[in-house]
mmCIF file of C-alpha atoms in Angstrom:
data_model
loop_
_atom_site.group_PDB
_atom_site.id
_atom_site.type_symbol
_atom_site.label_atom_id
_atom_site.label_comp_id
_atom_site.label_asym_id
_atom_site.label_seq_id
_atom_site.Cartn_x
_atom_site.Cartn_y
_atom_site.Cartn_z
ATOM 1 C CA MET T 15 143.649 99.247 109.045
ATOM 2 C CA MET T 16 145.026 95.608 110.582
ATOM 3 C CA VAL T 17 141.670 94.192 109.547
ATOM 4 C CA ASN T 18 141.446 94.476 105.953
ATOM 5 C CA SER T 19 144.578 93.528 105.257
ATOM 6 C CA ALA T 20 145.748 90.443 107.524
ATOM 7 C CA GLY T 21 143.964 88.031 105.030
ATOM 8 C CA ARG T 22 144.796 89.437 101.509
ATOM 9 C CA PRO T 23 146.880 87.179 99.696
ATOM 10 C CA GLY T 24 150.999 87.478 99.013
ATOM 11 C CA GLY T 25 151.150 89.612 102.231
ATOM 12 C CA GLY T 26 149.822 89.356 105.393
ATOM 13 C CA PHE T 27 150.339 87.415 108.654
ATOM 14 C CA ALA T 28 148.461 84.550 107.301
ATOM 15 C CA ASP T 29 151.628 84.036 104.705
ATOM 16 C CA TRP T 30 154.723 84.620 107.735
ATOM 17 C CA PHE T 31 152.296 82.487 109.745
ATOM 18 C CA GLY T 32 152.077 79.698 107.281
ATOM 19 C CA GLY T 33 156.020 79.765 105.979
ATOM 20 C CA GLY T 34 156.281 78.516 109.727
ATOM 21 C CA GLY T 35 157.522 82.391 111.255
ATOM 22 C CA GLY T 36 155.462 81.669 114.278
ATOM 23 C CA ASP T 37 154.205 79.819 117.074
ATOM 24 C CA ILE T 38 150.824 79.251 118.364
ATOM 25 C CA GLY T 39 151.057 82.624 120.928
ATOM 26 C CA ASP T 40 151.451 84.702 117.672
ATOM 27 C CA LEU T 41 148.031 83.651 115.754
ATOM 28 C CA ALA T 42 146.398 83.545 118.731
ATOM 29 C CA ALA T 43 147.218 87.263 120.018
ATOM 30 C CA VAL T 44 146.651 88.268 115.765
ATOM 31 C CA CYS T 45 143.240 86.515 115.969
ATOM 32 C CA GLU T 46 142.538 88.438 119.007
ATOM 33 C CA GLU T 47 143.041 92.231 118.061
ATOM 34 C CA LEU T 48 141.726 91.231 114.408
ATOM 35 C CA ALA T 49 138.020 89.560 116.205
ATOM 36 C CA ALA T 50 138.213 92.715 118.714
ATOM 37 C CA ALA T 51 138.786 94.999 116.124
ATOM 38 C CA GLY T 52 135.974 93.901 113.835
ATOM 39 C CA CYS T 53 133.196 93.384 116.229
ATOM 40 C CA PRO T 54 132.219 96.772 116.814
ATOM 41 C CA LEU T 55 132.556 97.742 113.020
ATOM 42 C CA LEU T 56 129.646 94.996 112.298
ATOM 43 C CA VAL T 57 127.813 95.786 114.527
ATOM 44 C CA ASP T 58 127.294 99.088 113.471
ATOM 45 C CA ARG T 59 127.093 97.953 109.877
ATOM 46 C CA ALA T 60 123.998 95.507 111.481
ATOM 47 C CA VAL T 61 122.208 98.328 113.416
ATOM 48 C CA GLN T 62 123.034 100.755 110.080
ATOM 49 C CA THR T 63 120.702 97.968 107.944
ATOM 50 C CA HIS T 64 117.724 97.677 110.178
ATOM 51 C CA GLY T 65 117.750 101.586 110.304
ATOM 52 C CA GLY T 66 115.321 102.948 112.492
ATOM 53 C CA ASN T 67 114.788 99.515 113.744
ATOM 54 C CA GLY T 68 118.146 98.676 114.504
ATOM 55 C CA LEU T 69 118.226 99.638 118.190
ATOM 56 C CA ALA T 70 114.857 97.718 118.711
ATOM 57 C CA ALA T 71 115.236 95.344 121.784
ATOM 58 C CA GLU T 72 113.309 92.390 119.361
ATOM 59 C CA TYR T 73 116.357 92.683 117.221
ATOM 60 C CA GLY T 74 119.124 91.624 120.157
ATOM 61 C CA LEU T 75 121.561 94.242 118.716
ATOM 62 C CA VAL T 76 121.629 96.622 121.570
ATOM 63 C CA ASP T 77 123.466 93.609 123.490
ATOM 64 C CA MET T 78 125.431 93.174 121.041
ATOM 65 C CA ILE T 79 126.771 97.160 121.034
ATOM 66 C CA ALA T 80 127.869 96.719 124.137
ATOM 67 C CA GLY T 81 129.410 92.796 123.272
ATOM 68 C CA SER T 82 131.610 94.555 121.042
ATOM 69 C CA ARG T 83 132.998 97.466 122.471
ATOM 70 C CA LEU T 84 133.620 94.878 125.582
ATOM 71 C CA SER T 85 135.725 92.772 123.519
ATOM 72 C CA ARG T 86 138.350 95.678 122.837
ATOM 73 C CA ILE T 87 139.381 95.429 126.893
ATOM 74 C CA ALA T 88 138.589 92.309 128.068
ATOM 75 C CA PRO T 89 139.982 89.875 129.279
ATOM 76 C CA VAL T 90 143.598 91.553 127.648
ATOM 77 C CA SER T 91 143.243 95.257 126.458
ATOM 78 C CA ARG T 92 143.989 95.783 122.946
ATOM 79 C CA GLU T 93 147.528 97.751 123.995
ATOM 80 C CA MET T 94 148.437 94.792 126.032
ATOM 81 C CA VAL T 95 148.108 92.322 122.930
ATOM 82 C CA LEU T 96 150.153 94.670 120.441
ATOM 83 C CA ASN T 97 152.732 94.754 123.074
ATOM 84 C CA PHE T 98 152.882 90.475 123.584
ATOM 85 C CA ILE T 99 152.814 90.804 119.521
ATOM 86 C CA ALA T 100 155.853 93.321 119.755
ATOM 87 C CA GLN T 101 157.879 91.410 121.870
ATOM 88 C CA PHE T 102 158.102 87.838 120.936
ATOM 89 C CA SER T 103 156.954 87.936 117.567
ATOM 90 C CA LEU T 104 158.925 91.074 115.931
ATOM 91 C CA GLY T 105 161.425 90.998 119.119
ATOM 92 C CA LEU T 106 161.162 94.431 119.887
ATOM 93 C CA PRO T 107 162.308 95.301 123.680
ATOM 94 C CA LYS T 108 159.227 95.117 126.493
ATOM 95 C CA SER T 109 157.732 98.782 126.417
ATOM 96 C CA TYR T 110 155.456 98.219 129.530
#
């Protein structure tokens, strides 16, 4: 999974970017994708941690479930982020 391998030393986007290989648009696109991919996982983990109370209104996690899913589709969908990375970072032809 992209989230697990992004920050590993010796291989990952951070090493490539730190070596002068990318611009700020590349970094922003990858950071947005990583945040959008990790957010639903973390919210689900919080709900599971609280057990039966995870969906109680007092904890506020119900609202976070909707917000975490929204980060996958707005303001830009995952596919458009990946298209940007492929076209501008990897030099692949436009695929949309």
